[in-house]
CSV table of C-alpha atoms in Angstrom, one decimal:
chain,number,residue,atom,x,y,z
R,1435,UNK,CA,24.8,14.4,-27.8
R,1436,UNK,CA,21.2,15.1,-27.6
R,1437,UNK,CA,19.3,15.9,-31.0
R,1438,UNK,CA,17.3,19.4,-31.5
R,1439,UNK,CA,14.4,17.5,-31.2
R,1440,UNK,CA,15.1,16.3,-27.6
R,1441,UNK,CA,16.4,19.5,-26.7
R,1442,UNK,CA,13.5,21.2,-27.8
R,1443,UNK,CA,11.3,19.0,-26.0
R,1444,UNK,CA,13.3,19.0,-22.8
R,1445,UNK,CA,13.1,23.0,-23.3
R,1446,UNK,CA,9.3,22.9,-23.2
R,1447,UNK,CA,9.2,20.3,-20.1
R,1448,UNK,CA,11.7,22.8,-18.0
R,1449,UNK,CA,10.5,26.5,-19.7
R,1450,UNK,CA,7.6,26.5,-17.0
R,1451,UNK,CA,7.7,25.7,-13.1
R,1452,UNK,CA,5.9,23.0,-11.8
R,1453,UNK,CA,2.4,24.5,-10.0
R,1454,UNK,CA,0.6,21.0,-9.9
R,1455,UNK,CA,-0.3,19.9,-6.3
R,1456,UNK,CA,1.6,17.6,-4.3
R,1457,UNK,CA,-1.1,14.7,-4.1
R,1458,UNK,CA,-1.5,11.4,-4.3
R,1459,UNK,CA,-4.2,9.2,-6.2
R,1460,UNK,CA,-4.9,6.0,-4.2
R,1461,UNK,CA,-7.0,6.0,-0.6
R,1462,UNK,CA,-3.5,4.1,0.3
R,1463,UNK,CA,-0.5,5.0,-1.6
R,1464,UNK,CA,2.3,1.7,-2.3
R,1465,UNK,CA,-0.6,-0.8,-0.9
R,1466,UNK,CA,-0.6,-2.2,-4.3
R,1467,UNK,CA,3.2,-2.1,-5.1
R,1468,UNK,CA,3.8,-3.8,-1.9
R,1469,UNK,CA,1.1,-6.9,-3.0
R,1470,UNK,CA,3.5,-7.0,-6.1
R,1471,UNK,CA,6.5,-6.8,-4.3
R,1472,UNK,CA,5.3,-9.7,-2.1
R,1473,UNK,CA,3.9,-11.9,-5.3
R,1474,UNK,CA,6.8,-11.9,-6.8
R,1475,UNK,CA,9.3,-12.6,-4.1
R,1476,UNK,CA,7.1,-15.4,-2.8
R,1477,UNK,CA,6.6,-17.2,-6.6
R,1478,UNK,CA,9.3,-16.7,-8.3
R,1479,UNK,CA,12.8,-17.2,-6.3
R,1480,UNK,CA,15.7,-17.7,-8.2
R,1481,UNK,CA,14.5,-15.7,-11.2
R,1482,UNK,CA,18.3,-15.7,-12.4
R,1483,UNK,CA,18.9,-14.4,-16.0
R,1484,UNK,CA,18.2,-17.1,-18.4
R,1485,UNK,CA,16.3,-19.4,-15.8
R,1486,UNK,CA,12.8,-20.8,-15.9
R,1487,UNK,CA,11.8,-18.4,-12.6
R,1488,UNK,CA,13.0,-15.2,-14.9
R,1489,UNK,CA,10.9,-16.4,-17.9
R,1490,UNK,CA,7.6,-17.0,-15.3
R,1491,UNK,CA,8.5,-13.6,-14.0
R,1492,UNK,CA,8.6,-11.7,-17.5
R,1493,UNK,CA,5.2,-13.7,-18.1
R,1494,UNK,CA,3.6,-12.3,-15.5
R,1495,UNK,CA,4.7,-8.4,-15.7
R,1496,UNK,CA,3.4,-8.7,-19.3
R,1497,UNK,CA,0.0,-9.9,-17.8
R,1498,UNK,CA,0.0,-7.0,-15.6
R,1499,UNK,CA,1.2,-5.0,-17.6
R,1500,UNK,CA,-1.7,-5.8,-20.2
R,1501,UNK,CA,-4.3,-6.1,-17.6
R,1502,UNK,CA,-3.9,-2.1,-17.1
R,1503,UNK,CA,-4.0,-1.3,-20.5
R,1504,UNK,CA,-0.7,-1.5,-21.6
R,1505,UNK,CA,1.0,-2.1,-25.3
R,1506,UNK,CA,3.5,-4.9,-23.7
R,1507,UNK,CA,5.9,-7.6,-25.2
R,1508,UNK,CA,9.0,-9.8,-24.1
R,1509,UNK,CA,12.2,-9.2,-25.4
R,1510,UNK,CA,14.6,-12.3,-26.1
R,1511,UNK,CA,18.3,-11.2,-25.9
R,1512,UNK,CA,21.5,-13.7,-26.0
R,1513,UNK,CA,23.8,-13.0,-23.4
R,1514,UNK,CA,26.7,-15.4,-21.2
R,1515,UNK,CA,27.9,-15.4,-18.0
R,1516,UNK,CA,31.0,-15.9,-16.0
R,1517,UNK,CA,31.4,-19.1,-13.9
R,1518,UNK,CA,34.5,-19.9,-11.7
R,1519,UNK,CA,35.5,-22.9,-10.3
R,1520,UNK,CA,37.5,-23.8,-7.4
R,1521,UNK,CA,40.7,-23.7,-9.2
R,1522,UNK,CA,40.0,-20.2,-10.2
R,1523,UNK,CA,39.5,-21.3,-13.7
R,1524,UNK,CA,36.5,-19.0,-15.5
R,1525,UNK,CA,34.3,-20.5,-17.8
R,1526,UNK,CA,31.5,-19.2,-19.8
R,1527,UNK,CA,27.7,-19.7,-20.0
R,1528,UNK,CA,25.7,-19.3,-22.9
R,1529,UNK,CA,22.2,-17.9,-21.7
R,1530,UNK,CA,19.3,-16.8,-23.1
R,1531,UNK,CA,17.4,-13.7,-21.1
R,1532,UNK,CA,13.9,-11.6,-21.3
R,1533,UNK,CA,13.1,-8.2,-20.2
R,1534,UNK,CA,9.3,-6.8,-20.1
R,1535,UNK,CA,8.6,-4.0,-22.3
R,1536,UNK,CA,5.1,-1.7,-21.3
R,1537,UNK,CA,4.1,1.7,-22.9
R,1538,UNK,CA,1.6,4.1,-23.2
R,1539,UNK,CA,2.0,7.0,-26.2
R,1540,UNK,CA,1.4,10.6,-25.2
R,1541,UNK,CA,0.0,13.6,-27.7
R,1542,UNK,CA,3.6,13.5,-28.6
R,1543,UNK,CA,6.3,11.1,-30.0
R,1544,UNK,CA,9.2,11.7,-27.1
R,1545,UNK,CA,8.3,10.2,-23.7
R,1546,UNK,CA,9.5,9.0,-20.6
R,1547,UNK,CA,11.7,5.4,-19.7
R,1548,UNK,CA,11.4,4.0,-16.6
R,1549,UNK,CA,13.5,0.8,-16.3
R,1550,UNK,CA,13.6,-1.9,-12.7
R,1551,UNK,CA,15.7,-5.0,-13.1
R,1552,UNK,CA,13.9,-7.8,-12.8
R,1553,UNK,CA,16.7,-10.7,-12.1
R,1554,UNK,CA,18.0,-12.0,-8.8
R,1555,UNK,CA,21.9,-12.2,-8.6
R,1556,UNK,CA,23.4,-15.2,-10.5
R,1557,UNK,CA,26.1,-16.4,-9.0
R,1558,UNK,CA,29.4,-16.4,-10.7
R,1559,UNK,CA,31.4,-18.9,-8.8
R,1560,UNK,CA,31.2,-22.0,-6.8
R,1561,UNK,CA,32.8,-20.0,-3.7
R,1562,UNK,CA,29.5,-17.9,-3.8
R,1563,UNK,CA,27.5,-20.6,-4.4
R,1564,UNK,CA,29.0,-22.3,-0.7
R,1565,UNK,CA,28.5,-19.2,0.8
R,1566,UNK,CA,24.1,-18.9,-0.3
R,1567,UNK,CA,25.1,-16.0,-2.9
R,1568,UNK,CA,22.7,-15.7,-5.0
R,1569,UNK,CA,21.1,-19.2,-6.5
R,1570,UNK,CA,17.3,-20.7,-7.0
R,1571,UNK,CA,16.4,-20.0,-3.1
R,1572,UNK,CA,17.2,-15.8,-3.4
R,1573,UNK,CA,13.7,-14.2,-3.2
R,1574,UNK,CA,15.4,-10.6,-3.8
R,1575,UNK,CA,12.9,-8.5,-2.3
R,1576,UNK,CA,14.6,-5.3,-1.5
R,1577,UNK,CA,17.1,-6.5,-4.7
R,1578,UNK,CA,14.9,-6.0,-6.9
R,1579,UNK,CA,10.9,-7.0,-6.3
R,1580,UNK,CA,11.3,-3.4,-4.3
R,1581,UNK,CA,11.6,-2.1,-8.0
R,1582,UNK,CA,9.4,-4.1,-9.8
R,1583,UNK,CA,6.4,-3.5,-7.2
R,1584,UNK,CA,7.0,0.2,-7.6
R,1585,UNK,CA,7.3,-0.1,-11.0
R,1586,UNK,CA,3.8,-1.7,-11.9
R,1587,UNK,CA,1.7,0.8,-9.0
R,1588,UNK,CA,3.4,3.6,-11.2
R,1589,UNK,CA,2.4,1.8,-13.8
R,1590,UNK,CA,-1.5,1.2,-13.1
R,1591,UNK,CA,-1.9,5.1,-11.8
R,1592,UNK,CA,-0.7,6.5,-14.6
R,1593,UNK,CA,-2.7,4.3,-17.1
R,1594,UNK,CA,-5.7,6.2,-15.7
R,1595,UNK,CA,-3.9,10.1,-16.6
R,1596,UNK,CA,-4.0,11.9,-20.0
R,1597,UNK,CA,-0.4,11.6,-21.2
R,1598,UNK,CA,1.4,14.9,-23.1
R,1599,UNK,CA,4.5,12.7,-22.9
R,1600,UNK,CA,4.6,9.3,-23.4
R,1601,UNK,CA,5.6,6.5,-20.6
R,1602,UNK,CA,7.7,3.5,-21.5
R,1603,UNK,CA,8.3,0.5,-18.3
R,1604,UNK,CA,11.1,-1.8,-19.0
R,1605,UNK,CA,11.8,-4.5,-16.7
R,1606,UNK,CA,15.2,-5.2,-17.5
R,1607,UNK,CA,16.8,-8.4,-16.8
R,1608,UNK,CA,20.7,-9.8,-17.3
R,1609,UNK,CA,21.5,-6.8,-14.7
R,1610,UNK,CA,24.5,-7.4,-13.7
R,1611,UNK,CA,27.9,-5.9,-15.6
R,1612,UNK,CA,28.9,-9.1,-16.9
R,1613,UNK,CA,25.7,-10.5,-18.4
R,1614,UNK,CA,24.8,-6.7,-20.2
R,1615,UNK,CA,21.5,-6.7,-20.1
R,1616,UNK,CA,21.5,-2.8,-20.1
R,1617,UNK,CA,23.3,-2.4,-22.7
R,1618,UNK,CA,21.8,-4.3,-24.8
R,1619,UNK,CA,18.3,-2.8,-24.5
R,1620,UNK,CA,20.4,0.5,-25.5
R,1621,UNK,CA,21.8,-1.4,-28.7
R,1622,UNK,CA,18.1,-2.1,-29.9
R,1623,UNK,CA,16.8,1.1,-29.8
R,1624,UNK,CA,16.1,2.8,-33.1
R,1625,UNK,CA,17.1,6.7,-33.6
R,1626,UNK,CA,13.6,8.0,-32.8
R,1627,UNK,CA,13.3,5.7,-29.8
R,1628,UNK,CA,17.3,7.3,-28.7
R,1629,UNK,CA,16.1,10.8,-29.2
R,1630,UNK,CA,12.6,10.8,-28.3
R,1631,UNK,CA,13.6,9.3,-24.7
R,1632,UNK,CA,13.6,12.7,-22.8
R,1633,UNK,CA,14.7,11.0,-19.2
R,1634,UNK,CA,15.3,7.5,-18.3
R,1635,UNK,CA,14.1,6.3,-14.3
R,1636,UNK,CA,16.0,3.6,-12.7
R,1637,UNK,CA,14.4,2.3,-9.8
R,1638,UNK,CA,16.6,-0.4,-7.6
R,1639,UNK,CA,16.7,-2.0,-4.2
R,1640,UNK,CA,14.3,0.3,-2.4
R,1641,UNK,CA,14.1,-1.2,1.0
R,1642,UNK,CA,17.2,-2.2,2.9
R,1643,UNK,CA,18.8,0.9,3.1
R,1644,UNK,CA,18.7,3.7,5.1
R,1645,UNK,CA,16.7,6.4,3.4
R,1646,UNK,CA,15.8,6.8,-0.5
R,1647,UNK,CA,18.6,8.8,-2.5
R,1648,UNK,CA,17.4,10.6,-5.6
R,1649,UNK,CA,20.4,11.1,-7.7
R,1650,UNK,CA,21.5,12.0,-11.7
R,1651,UNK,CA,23.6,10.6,-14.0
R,1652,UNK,CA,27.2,12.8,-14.4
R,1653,UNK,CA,26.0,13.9,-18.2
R,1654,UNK,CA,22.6,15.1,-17.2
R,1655,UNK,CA,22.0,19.0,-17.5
R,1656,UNK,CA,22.1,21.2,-14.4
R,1657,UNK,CA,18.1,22.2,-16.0
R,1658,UNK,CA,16.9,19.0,-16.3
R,1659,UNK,CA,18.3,17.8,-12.2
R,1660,UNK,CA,16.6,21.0,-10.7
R,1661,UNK,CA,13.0,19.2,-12.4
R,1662,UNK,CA,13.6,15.9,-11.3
R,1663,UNK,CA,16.1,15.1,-8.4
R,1664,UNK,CA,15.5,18.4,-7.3
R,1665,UNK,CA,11.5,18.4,-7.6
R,1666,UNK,CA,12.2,14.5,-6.2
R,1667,UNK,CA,13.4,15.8,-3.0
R,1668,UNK,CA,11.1,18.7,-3.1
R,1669,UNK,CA,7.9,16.5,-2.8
R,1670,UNK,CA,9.9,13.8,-0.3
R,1671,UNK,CA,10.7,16.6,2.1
R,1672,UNK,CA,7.0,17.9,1.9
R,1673,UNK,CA,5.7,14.7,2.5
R,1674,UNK,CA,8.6,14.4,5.4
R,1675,UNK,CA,10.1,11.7,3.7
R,1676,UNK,CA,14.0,10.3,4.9
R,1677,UNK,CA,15.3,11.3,1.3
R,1678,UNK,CA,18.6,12.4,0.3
R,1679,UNK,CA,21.1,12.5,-2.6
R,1680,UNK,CA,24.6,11.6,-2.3
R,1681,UNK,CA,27.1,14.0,-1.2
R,1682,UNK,CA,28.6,16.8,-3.2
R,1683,UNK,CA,32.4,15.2,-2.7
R,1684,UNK,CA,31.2,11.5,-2.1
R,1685,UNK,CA,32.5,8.5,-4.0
R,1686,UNK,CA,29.9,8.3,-7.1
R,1687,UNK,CA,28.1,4.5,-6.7
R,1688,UNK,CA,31.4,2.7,-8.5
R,1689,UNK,CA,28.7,0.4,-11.0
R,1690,UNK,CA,28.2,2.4,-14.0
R,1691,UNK,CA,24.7,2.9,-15.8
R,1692,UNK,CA,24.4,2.3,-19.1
R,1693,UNK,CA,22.1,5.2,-19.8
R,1694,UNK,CA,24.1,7.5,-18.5
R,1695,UNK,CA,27.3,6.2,-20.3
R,1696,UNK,CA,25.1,6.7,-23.4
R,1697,UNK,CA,24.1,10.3,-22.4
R,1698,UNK,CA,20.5,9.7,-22.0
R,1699,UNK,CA,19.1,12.2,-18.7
R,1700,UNK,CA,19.2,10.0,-15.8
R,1701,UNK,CA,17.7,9.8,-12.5
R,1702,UNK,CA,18.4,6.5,-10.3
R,1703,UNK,CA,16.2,5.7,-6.7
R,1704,UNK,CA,17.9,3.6,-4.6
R,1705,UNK,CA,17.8,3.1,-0.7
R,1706,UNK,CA,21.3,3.1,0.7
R,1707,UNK,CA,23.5,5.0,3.1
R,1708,UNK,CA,26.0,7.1,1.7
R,1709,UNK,CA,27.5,8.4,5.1
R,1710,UNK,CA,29.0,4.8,5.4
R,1711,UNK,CA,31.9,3.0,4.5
R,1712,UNK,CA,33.4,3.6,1.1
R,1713,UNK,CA,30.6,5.9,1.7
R,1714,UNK,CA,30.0,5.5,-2.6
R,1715,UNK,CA,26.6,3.7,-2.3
R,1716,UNK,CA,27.0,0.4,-1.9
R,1717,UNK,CA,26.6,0.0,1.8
R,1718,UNK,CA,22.9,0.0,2.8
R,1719,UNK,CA,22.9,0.5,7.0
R,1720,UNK,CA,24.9,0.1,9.6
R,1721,UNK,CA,26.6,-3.0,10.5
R,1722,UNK,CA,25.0,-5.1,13.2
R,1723,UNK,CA,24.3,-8.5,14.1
R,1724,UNK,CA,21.4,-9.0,11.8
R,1725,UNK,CA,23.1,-7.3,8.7
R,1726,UNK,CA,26.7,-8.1,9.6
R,1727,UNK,CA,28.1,-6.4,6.2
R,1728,UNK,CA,26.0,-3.7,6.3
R,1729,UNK,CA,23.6,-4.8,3.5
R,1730,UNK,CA,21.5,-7.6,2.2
R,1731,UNK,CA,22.6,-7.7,-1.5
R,1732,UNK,CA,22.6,-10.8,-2.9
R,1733,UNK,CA,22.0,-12.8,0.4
R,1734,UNK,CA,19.6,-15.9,0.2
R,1735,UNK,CA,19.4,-15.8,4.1
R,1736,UNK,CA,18.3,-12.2,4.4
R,1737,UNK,CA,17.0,-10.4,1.2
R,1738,UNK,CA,13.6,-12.7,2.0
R,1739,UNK,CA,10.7,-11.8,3.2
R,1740,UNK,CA,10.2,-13.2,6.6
R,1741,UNK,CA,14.5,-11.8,7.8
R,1742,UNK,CA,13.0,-8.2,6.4
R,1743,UNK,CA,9.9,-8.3,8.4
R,1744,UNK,CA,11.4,-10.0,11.1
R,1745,UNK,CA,14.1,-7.5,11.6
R,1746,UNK,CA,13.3,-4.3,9.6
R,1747,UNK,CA,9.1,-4.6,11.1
R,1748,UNK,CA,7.1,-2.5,8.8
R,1749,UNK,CA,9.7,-1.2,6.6
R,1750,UNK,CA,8.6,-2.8,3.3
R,1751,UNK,CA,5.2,-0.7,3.8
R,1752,UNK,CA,6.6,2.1,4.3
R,1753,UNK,CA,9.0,2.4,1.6
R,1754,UNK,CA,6.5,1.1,-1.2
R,1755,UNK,CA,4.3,3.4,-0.1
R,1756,UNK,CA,6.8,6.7,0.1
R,1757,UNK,CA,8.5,5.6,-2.9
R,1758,UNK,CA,5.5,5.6,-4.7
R,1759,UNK,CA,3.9,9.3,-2.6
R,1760,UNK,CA,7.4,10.4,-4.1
R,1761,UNK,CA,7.7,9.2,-7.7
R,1762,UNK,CA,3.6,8.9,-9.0
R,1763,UNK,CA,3.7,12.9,-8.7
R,1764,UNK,CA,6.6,13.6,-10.2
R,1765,UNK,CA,6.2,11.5,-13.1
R,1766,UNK,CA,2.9,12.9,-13.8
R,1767,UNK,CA,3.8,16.1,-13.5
R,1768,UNK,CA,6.8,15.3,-16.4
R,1769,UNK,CA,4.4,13.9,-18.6
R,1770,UNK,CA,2.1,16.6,-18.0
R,1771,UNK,CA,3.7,19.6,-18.2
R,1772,UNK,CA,1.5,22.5,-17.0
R,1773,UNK,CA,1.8,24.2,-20.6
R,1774,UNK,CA,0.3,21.2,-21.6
R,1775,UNK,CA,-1.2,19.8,-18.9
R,1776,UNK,CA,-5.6,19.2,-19.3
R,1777,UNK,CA,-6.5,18.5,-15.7
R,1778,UNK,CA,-7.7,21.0,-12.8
């Protein structure tokens, strides 16, 4: 349940339409998300919850992170994960993980979260391991330096914008369901920090798939989706962006988010294809000899940079740069609500 306070806040975010224009603040929007996107595939492979790539790669975001201006800290969390062997006998790691914490205040307490994961898939047997799932090698660009890169161009344009509402980045690692990383970030947060969060961004795997889906978690209000996937898909379309959200009577993406579970207003980005097979999310394109599944999750031999340029030519440009002609306005315009909002 949200408290009055977030209520009244999300009230005076959705009382007024949006009248800001549609515009973006860099000569070349997503050049600089892409350079991060590349940096950290290239350095830091394998950054697997609770290895030394993952530690490198929190110590970096917090350098960027700080370089723009940002309050930012790491944040130690004890988690294990699953490992089975050939004999189908599971075992359990003991591991110790750190997600990236950045945020700038607004005039006001509540404020905006958005989150990226920043591990690569651990694997969880020694079948996956055979089969290059996962492991030291897996750059993970579309899974998840696509987020990260994103993450820290939203990061550096907004540090330059007066703020009504404040902006929190998290780069959240121990991703997947087993480890919990999500859910413990949720377990942390204080009772200001629960109700002063007035939406939560979750930005993931941006480049594989067919076109960028914009969609909200189940318990978000019917007010609050019209403002953001709405206004999302509003700015994409103008932009003629490829940008969708998942059918009406589609399969909802079968992982479950954390934030939504907790009833926090949710809005996830992800680049997938919904029109195909289980059609719930989790296949990205069409099968075909260089994607024979349908998608590159996970895959040492094809979430890397050379397979993706090789065989999807120009796509990381252009996604960093619509995800971020997409996302820097409408985040802006949240923070700044015209009500409140100081600029011309």
């Amino acid at each position: 349940m949200f408290s009055l306070l977030r209520l009244s806040a999300l009230a005076a975010l959705l009382s007024c339409g949006i009248s800001l224009p549609v515009s973006a603040s860099t000569p070349v929007p997503g050049q600089f998300a892409e350079q991060q996107l590349r940096h950290i595939a290239t350095w830091f492979p394998g950054r697997m919850a609770g290895s030394p790539a993952e530690l490198l790669t929190a110590n970096y975001l917090q350098q960027q992170f700080e370089e723009m201006g940002y309050k930012s800290d790491k944040r130690d969390f004890k988690t294990r994960a699953p490992w089975r062997d050939n004999s189908g006998k599971t075992h359990w790691r003991n591991l110790t993980a750190t997600s990236v914490i950045a945020a700038r205040a607004g005039e006001v307490p509540q404020e905006i979260l958005v989150i990226a994961h920043l591990d690569t898939w651990r694997p969880v047997s020694e079948e996956e391991t055979g089969k290059d799932i996962g492991g030291l090698r897996l750059q993970g660009v579309d899974d998840n330096a696509s987020g990260l890169g994103v993450m820290l161009e939203l990061a550096q344009q907004l540090s330059h914008k007066p703020l009504h509402y404040g902006v929190r980045f998290v780069a959240l690692s121990a991703h997947q369901d087993d480890l919990h990383g999500m859910d413990a970030y949720i377990a942390r947060m204080k009772a200001n920090d629960r109700k002063n969060t007035l939406l939560v961004i979750d930005l993931d795997s941006l480049i594989v798939g067919d076109r960028l889906y914009f969609n909200s978690g189940k318990n978000t209000a019917s007010a609050v989706i019209k403002q953001t996937r709405d206004r999302a898909l509003d700015i994409a379309h103008r932009y003629g962006i490829n940008a969708a959200t998942r059918p009406a009577h589609s399969a909802p993406y079968p992982l479950p988010n954390a934030f939504d579970a907790a009833g926090f207003p949710l809005l996830t980005v992800r680049a997938a294809n919904w029109d195909l097979g289980k059609k719930d999310g989790t296949q990205q394109r069409n099968m075909s000899r260089h994607f024979p599944q349908g998608i590159s999750h996970h895959q040492t031999a094809r979430d890397n940079l050379n397979y993706l340029d090789r065989w999807l030519p120009g796509r990381i440009s252009a996604r960093a740069r619509d995800s971020v002609r997409i996302l820097f306005p409408l985040i802006n315009e949240l923070a700044n609500p015209p009500a409140t909002n100081k600029e011309s």
